[in-house]
CSV table of C-alpha atoms in Angstrom, one decimal:
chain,number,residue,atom,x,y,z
A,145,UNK,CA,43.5,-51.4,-58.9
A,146,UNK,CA,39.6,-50.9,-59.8
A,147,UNK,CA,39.4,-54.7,-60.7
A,148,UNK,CA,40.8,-55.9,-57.2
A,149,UNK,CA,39.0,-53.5,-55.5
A,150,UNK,CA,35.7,-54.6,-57.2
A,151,UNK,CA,36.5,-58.2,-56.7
A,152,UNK,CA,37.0,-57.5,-52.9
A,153,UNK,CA,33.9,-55.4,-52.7
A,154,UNK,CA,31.7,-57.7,-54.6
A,155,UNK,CA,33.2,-60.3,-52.4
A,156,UNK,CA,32.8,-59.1,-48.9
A,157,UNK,CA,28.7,-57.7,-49.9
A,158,UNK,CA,28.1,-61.4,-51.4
A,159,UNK,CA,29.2,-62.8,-47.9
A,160,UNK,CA,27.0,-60.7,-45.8
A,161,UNK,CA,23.6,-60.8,-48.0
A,162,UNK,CA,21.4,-62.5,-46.1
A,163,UNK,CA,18.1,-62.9,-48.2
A,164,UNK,CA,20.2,-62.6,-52.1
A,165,UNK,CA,20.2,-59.5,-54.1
A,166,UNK,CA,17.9,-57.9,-51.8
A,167,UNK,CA,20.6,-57.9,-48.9
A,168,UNK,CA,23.0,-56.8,-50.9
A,169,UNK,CA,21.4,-53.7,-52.7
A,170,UNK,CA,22.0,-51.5,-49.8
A,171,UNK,CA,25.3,-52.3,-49.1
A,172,UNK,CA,26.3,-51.4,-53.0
A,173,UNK,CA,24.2,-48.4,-53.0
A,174,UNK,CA,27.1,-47.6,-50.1
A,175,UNK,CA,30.0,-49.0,-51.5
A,176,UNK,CA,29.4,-48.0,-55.6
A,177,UNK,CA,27.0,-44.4,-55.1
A,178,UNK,CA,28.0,-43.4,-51.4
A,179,UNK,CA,31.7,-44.1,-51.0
A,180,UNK,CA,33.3,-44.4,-54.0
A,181,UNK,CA,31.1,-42.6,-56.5
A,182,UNK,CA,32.0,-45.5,-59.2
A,183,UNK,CA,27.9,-45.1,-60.1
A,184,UNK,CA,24.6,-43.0,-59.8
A,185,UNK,CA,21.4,-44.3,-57.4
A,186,UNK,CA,19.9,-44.3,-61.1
A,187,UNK,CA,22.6,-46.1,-62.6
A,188,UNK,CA,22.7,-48.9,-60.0
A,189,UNK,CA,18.4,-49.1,-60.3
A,190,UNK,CA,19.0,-49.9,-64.3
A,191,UNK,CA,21.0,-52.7,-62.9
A,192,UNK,CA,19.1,-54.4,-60.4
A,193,UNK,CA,16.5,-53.7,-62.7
A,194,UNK,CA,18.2,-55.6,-65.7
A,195,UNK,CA,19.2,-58.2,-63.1
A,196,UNK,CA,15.5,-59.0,-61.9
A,197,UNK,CA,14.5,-59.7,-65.3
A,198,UNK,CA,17.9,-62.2,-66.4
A,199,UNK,CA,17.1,-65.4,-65.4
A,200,UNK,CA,19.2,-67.5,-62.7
A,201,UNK,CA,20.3,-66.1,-59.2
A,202,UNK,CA,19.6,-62.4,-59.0
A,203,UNK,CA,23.2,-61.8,-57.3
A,204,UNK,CA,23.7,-61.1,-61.2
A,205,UNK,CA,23.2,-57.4,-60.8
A,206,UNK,CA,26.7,-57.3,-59.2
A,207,UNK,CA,28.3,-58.6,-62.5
A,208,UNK,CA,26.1,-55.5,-64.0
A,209,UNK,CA,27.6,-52.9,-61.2
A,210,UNK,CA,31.3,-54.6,-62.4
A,211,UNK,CA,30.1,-53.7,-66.0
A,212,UNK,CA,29.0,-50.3,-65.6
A,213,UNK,CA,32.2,-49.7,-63.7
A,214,UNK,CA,35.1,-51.2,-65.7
A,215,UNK,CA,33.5,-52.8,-69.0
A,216,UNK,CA,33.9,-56.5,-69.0
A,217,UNK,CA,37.1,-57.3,-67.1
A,218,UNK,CA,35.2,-54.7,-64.4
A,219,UNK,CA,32.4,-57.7,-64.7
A,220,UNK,CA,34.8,-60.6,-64.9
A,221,UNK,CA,36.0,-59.4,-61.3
A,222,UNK,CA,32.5,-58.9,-60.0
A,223,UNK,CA,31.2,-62.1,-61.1
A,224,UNK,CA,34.1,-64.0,-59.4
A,225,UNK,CA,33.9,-62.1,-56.3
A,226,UNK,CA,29.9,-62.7,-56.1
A,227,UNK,CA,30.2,-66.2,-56.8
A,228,UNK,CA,33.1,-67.5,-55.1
A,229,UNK,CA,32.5,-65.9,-51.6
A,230,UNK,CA,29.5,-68.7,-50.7
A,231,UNK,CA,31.9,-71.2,-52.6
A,232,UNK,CA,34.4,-71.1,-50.0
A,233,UNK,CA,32.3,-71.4,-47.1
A,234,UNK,CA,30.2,-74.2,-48.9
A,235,UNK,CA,33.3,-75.9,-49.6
A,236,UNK,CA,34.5,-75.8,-46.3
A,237,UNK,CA,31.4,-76.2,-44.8
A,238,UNK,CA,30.3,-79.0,-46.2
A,239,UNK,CA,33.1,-81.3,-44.9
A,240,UNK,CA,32.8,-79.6,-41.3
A,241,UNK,CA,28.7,-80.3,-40.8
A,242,UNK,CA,29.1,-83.9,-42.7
A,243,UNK,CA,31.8,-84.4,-39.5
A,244,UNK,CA,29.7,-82.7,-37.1
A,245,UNK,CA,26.3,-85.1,-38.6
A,246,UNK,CA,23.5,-83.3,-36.8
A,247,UNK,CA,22.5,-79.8,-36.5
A,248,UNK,CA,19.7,-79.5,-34.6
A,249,UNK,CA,20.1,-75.7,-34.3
A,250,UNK,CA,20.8,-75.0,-37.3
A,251,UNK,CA,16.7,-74.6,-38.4
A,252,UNK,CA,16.5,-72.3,-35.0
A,253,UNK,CA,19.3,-70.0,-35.9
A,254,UNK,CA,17.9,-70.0,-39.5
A,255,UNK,CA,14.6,-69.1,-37.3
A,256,UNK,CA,16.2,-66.6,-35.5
A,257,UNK,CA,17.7,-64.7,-38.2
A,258,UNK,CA,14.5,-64.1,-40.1
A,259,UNK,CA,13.8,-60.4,-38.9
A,260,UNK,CA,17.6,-59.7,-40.0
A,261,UNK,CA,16.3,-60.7,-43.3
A,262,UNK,CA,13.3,-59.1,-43.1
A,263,UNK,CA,15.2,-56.1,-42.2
A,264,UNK,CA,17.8,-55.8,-45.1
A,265,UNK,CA,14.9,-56.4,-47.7
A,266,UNK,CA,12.9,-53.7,-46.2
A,267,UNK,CA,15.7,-51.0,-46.2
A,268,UNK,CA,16.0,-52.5,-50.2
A,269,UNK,CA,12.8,-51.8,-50.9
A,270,UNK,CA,12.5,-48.3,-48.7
A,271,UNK,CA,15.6,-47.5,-50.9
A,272,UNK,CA,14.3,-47.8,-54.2
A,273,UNK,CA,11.6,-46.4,-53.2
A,274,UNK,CA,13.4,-42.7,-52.3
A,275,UNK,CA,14.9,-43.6,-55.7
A,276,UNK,CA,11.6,-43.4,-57.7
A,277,UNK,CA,10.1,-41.3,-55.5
A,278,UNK,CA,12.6,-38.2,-56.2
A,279,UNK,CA,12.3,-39.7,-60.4
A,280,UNK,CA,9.1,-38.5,-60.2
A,281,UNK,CA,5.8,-39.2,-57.5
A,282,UNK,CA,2.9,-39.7,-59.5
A,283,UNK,CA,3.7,-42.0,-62.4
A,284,UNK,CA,4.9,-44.5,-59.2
A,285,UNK,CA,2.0,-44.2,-57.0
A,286,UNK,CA,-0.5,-44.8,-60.2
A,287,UNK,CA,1.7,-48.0,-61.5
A,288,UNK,CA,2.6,-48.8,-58.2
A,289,UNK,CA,-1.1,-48.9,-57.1
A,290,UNK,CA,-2.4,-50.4,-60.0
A,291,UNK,CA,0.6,-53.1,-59.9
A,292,UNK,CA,-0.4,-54.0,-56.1
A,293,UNK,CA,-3.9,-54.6,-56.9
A,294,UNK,CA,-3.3,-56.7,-59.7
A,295,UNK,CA,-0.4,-59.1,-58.0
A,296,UNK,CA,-2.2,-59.2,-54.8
A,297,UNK,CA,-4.9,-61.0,-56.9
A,298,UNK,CA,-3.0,-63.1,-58.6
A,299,UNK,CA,-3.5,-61.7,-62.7
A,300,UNK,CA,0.0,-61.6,-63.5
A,301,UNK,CA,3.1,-63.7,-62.7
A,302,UNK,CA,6.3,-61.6,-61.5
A,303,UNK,CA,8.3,-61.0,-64.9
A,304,UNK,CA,5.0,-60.0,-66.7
A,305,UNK,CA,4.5,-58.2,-63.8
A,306,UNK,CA,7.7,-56.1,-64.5
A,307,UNK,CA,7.4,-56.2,-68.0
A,308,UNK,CA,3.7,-54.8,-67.9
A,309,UNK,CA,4.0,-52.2,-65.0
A,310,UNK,CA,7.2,-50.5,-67.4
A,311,UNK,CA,4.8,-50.5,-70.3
A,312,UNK,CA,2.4,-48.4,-68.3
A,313,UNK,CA,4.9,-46.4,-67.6
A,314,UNK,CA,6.1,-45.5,-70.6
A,315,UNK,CA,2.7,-45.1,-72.3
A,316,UNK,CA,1.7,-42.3,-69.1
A,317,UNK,CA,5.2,-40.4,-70.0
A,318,UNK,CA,4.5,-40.3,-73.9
A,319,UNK,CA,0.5,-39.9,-73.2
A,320,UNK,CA,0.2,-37.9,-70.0
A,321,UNK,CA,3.3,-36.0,-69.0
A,322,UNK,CA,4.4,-34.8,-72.6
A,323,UNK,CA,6.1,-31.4,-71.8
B,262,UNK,CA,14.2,-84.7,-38.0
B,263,UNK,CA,15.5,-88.6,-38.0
B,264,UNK,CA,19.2,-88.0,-37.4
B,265,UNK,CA,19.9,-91.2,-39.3
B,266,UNK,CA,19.3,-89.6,-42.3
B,267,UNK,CA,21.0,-86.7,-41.9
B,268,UNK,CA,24.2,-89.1,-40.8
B,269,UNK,CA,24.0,-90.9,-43.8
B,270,UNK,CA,23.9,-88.2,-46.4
B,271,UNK,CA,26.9,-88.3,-47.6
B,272,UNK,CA,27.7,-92.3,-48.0
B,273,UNK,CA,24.0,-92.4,-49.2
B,274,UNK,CA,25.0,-89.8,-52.3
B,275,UNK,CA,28.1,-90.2,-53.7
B,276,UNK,CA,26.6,-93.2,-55.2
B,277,UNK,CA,24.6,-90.8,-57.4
B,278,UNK,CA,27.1,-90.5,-59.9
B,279,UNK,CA,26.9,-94.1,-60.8
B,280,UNK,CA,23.4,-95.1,-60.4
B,281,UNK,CA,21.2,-94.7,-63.3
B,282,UNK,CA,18.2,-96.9,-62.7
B,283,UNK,CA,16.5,-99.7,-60.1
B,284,UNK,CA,13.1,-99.8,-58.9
B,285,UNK,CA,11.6,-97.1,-57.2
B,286,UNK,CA,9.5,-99.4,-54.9
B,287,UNK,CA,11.5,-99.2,-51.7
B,288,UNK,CA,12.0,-95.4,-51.9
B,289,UNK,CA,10.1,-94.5,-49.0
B,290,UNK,CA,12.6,-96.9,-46.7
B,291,UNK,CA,14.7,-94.7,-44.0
B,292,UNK,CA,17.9,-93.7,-46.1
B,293,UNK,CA,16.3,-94.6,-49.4
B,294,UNK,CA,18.4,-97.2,-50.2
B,295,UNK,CA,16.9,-98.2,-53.1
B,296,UNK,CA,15.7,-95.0,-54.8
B,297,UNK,CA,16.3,-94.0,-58.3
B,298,UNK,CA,18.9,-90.9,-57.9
B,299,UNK,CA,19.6,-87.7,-59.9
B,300,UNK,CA,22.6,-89.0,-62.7
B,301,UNK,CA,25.6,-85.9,-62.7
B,302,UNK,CA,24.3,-85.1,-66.3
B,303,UNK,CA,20.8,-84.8,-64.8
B,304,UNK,CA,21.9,-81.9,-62.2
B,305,UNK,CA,24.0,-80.4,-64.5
B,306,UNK,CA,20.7,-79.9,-66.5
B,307,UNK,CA,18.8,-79.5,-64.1
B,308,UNK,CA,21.2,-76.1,-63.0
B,309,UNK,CA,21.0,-75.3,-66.6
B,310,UNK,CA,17.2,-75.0,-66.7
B,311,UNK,CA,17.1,-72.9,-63.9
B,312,UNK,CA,19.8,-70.4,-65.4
B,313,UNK,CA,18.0,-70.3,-68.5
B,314,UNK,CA,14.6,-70.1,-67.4
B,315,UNK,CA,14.5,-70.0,-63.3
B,316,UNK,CA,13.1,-66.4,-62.7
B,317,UNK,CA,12.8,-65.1,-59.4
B,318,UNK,CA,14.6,-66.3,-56.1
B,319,UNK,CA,11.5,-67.4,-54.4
B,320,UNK,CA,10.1,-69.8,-57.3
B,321,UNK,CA,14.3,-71.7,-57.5
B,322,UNK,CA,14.1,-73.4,-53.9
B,323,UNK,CA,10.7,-75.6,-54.4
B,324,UNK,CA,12.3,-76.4,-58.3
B,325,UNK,CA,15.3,-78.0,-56.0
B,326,UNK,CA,12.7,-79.6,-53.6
B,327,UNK,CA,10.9,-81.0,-56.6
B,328,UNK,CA,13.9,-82.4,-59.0
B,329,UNK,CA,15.9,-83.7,-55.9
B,330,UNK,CA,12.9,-84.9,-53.5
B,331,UNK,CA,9.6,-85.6,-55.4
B,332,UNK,CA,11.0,-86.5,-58.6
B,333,UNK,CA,14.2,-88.7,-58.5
B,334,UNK,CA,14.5,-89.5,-54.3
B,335,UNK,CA,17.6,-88.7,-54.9
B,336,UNK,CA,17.5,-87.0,-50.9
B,337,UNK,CA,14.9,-87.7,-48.1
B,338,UNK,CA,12.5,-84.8,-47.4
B,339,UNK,CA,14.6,-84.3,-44.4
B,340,UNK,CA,17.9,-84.2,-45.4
B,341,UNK,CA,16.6,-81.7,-47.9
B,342,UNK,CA,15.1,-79.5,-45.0
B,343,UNK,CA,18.8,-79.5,-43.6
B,344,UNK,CA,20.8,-78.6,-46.3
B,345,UNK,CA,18.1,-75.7,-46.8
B,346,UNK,CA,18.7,-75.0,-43.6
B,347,UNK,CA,22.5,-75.5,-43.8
B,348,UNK,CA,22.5,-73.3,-47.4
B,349,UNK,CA,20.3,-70.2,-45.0
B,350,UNK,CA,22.9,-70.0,-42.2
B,351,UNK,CA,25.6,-70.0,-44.1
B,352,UNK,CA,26.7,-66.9,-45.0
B,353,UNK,CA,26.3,-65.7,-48.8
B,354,UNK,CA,23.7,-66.0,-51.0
B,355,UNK,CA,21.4,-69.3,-50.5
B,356,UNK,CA,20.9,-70.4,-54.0
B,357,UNK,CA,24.8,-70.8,-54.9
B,358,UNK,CA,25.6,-72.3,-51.5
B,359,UNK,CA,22.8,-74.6,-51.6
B,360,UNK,CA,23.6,-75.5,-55.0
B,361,UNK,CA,27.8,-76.0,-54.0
B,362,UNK,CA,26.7,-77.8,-50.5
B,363,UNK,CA,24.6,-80.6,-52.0
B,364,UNK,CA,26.6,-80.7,-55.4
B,365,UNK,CA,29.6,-81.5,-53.9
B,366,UNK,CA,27.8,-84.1,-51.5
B,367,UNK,CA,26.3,-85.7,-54.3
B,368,UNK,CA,28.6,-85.6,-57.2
B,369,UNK,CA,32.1,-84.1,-55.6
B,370,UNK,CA,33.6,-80.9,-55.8
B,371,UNK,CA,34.0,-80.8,-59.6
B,372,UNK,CA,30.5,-81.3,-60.5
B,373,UNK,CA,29.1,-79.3,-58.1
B,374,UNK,CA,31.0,-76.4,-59.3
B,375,UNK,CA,29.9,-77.0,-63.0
B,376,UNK,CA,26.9,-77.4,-61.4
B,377,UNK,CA,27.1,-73.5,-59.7
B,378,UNK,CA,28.7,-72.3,-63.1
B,379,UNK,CA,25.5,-73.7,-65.4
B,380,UNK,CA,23.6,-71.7,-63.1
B,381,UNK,CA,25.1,-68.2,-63.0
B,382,UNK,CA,26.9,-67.8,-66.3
B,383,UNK,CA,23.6,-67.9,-68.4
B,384,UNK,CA,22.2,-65.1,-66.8
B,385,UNK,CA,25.2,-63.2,-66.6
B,386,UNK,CA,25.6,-62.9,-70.5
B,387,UNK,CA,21.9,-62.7,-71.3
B,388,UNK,CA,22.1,-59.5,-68.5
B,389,UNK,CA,25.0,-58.4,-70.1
B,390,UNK,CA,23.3,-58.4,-73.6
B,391,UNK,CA,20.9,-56.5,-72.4
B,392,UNK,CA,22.9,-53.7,-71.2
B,393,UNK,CA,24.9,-54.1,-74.1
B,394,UNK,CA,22.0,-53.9,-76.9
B,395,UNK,CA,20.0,-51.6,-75.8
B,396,UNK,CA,20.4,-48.1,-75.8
B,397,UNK,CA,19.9,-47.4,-72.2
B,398,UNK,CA,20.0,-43.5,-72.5
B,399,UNK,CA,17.2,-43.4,-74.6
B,400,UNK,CA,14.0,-41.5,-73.0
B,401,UNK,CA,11.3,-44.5,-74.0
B,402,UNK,CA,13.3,-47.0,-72.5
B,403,UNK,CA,14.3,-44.7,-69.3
B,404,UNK,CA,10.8,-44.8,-68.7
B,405,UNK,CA,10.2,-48.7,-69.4
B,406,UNK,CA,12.8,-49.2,-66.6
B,407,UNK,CA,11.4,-46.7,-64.5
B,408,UNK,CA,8.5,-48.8,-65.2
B,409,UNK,CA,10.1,-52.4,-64.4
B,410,UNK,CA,11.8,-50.6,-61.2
B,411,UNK,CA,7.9,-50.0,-59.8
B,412,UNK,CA,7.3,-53.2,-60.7
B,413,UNK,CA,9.9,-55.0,-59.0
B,414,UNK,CA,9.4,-52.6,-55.9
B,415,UNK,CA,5.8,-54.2,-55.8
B,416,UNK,CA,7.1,-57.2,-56.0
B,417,UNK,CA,9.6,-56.7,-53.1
B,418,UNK,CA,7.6,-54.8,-50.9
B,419,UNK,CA,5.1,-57.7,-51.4
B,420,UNK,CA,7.9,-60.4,-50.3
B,421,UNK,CA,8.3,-58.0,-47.4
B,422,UNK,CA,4.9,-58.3,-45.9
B,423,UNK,CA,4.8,-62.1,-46.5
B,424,UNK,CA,7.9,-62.4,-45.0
B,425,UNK,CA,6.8,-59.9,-42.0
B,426,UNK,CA,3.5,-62.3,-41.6
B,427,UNK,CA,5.6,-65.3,-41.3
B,428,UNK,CA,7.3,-63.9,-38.3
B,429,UNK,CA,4.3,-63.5,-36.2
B,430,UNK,CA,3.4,-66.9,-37.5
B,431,UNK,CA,6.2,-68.3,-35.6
B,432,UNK,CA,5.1,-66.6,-32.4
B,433,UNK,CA,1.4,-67.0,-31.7
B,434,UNK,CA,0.0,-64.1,-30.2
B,435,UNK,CA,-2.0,-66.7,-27.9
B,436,UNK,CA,1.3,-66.3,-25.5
B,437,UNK,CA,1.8,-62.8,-24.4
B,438,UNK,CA,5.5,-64.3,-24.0
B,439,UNK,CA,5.5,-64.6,-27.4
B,440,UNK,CA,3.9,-61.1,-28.5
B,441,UNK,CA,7.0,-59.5,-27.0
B,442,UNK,CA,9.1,-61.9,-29.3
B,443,UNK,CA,7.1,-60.6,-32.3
B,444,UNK,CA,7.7,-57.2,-31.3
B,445,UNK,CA,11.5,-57.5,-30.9
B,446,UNK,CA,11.7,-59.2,-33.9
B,447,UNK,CA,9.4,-56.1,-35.4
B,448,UNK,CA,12.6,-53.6,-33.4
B,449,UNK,CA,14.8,-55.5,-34.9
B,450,UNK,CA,13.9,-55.4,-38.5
B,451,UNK,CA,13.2,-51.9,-38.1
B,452,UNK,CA,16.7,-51.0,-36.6
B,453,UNK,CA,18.6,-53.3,-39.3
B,454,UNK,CA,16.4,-51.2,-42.2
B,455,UNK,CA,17.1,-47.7,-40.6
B,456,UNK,CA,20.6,-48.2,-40.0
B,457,UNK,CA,21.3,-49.5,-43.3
B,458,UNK,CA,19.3,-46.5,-45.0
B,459,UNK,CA,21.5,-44.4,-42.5
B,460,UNK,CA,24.4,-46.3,-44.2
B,461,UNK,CA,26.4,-47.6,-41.7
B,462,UNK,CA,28.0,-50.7,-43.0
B,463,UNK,CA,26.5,-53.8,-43.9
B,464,UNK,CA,28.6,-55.8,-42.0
B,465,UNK,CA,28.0,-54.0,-38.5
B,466,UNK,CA,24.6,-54.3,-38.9
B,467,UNK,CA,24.8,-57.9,-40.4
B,468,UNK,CA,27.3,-58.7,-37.0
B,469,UNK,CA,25.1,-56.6,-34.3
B,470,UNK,CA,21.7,-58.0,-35.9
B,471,UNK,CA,22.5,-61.7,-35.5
B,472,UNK,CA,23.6,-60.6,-32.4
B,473,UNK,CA,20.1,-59.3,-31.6
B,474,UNK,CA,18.6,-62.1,-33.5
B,475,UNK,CA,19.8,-64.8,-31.4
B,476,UNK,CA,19.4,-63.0,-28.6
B,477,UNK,CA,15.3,-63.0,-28.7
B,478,UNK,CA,15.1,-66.0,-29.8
B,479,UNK,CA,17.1,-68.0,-27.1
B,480,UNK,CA,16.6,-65.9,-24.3
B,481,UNK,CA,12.9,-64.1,-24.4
């Protein structure tokens, strides 16, 4: 019952993420914290956490949601319901437009859609952000400062990024916040 | 945007299974006739690369650009605008529909799902291993992933901006006209990110925002 239900959810959030794993992030924090309960806002942070840092298409943090849910088959189902939703309307797709031969508006409606995008990445990031702000409000502006600085000037590639920003982290809760 | 080559996209690539060589001399010729294409075993490694190594969404696309475009000819600069184009509308996530819409273009249906399966699968076990092996309840590593979260918000709210840039970009404020367009297209960002943070469901706001969307831009 879980599986389909994960298959159908991973599905239907795949189809309507605009922008990847950033679309999608709030929709699960509805579906798997809000509405079912089937994970913590913590919980589902470790995965798109995990996710950002596996190589390939991030959409991989849903297989981690169908993990943390229902072991491996709970996976299994996520992975096919994340994957095959764009298959299908490739699939179809592609015979329909090769029929059809130009699409002149297809660039503007891709133009169009940008603040959508803009939108579901923003309320991505603005959720995380309650996330870690309520984990704890001065470890994230001091690594999130210091992080800004040194991306915006172009010292360390995304993944080191990551990788360096949850060193700091860990070093200020052993050094600085020992209770 | 010659429609010429977007018409012959298809008859153009399904003879990249079979051709291996020829002289790239003639490539820049309208339909590229006689360029060197991408062999099936070459985008199936090609999709396996990026599933082992490709990190990040933003640094994939120009990787695509590069093997398909620069590299082999294998499509015109054009066509590959429109299947980017094509891969953005649709709905889903771009990567894997870009990847099933020119794989199955190029190679057929088979391939090009190999093709989406090289890409996804590596990361999925190498994520999984990662949950698996490490002990994620542990207080150092809660506060490395506390860590990697700030990082990645960085990261995204970075994206955000540049993405936020790009939409005045495409409406100079030169043209008061246009100004308003930014704006709405500000509104409109700003309603889809409160009313998902309000949690209505995704696919309300994904149905009333391209509403919006399409709205501003054909009309204002």
């Amino acid at each position: 019952m879980t599986l389909v239900q994960l298959f159908w959810v991973c599905f239907q959030t795949s189809l309507v993420s605009f922008g990847g794993v950033h679309g999608a992030l709030p929709e699960w924090q509805r579906v798997f914290v809000a509405q079912h309960g089937w994970l913590t806002n913590e919980q589902l942070m470790e995965s798109y956490v995990v996710g950002q840092l596996a190589p390939g298409p991030s959409m991989v943090v849903a297989v981690l949601l169908g993990q943390k849910v229902a072991g491996t088959p709970g996976a299994c189902a996520a992975f096919l319901g994340t994957y095959s939703a764009p298959l299908v309307f490739a699939l179809l797709l592609a015979r329909l437009l090769r029929r059809v031969r130009e699409v002149p508006w297809m660039h503007r409606v891709e133009l169009a859609v940008r603040p959508l995008v803009v939108g579901f990445m923003a309320a991505a990031a603005l959720g995380i952000l309650r996330t870690q702000w309520n984990a704890g409000v001065l470890p994230l502006l001091l690594i999130g400062a210091s992080a800004a600085v040194t991306y915006r000037r172009g010292w360390l590639r995304p993944v080191p990024l990551m990788l360096s920003s949850g060193a700091a982290y860990w070093l200020l809760s052993t050094l600085v916040f020992v209770r | 945007m010659e429609s010429s080559g977007t018409a012959s996209t298809g008859s153009v690539l399904e003879r990249g299974a079979e051709v291996g060589g020829g002289d790239g001399s003639g490539a820049e010729q309208s339909g590229a006739s006689s360029a060197i294409a991408l062999p099936a075993r070459g985008w199936l490694l090609f999709h396996l690369k990026i599933g082992l190594f490709g990190f990040g969404h933003g640094a994939v696309m120009p990787m695509y650009e590069r093997a398909l475009v620069r590299d082999t000819k294998t499509l015109t600069e054009a066509q590959f605008q429109e299947a980017l184009s094509v891969s953005l509308v649709l709905p889903g996530p771009s990567l894997i529909t870009l990847s099933m819409y020119l794989g199955k273009q190029l190679y057929g249906s088979l391939i090009g799902l190999l093709g989406v399966l090289c890409m996804c699968v590596p990361g999925a076990l190498w994520a999984l291993l990662i949950v698996y092996a490490i002990p994620i309840e542990h207080p150092a590593v809660r506060a490395l992933f506390h860590g990697f979260t700030v990082g990645a918000l960085v990261l995204l709210v970075d994206m955000v901006w540049r993405m936020q840039r790009a939409l005045r970009a495409d409406a100079p404020t030169s043209r008061p006209v246009l100004r308003h367009k930014y704006l709405a297209r500000l509104a409109i960002s700003a309603l889809v990110a409160g009313s998902l943070l309000a949690q209505l469901p995704m696919v309300t706001v994904a149905a009333l925002g391209v509403l919006g969307c399409v709205a501003v831009e054909f009309l204002a």
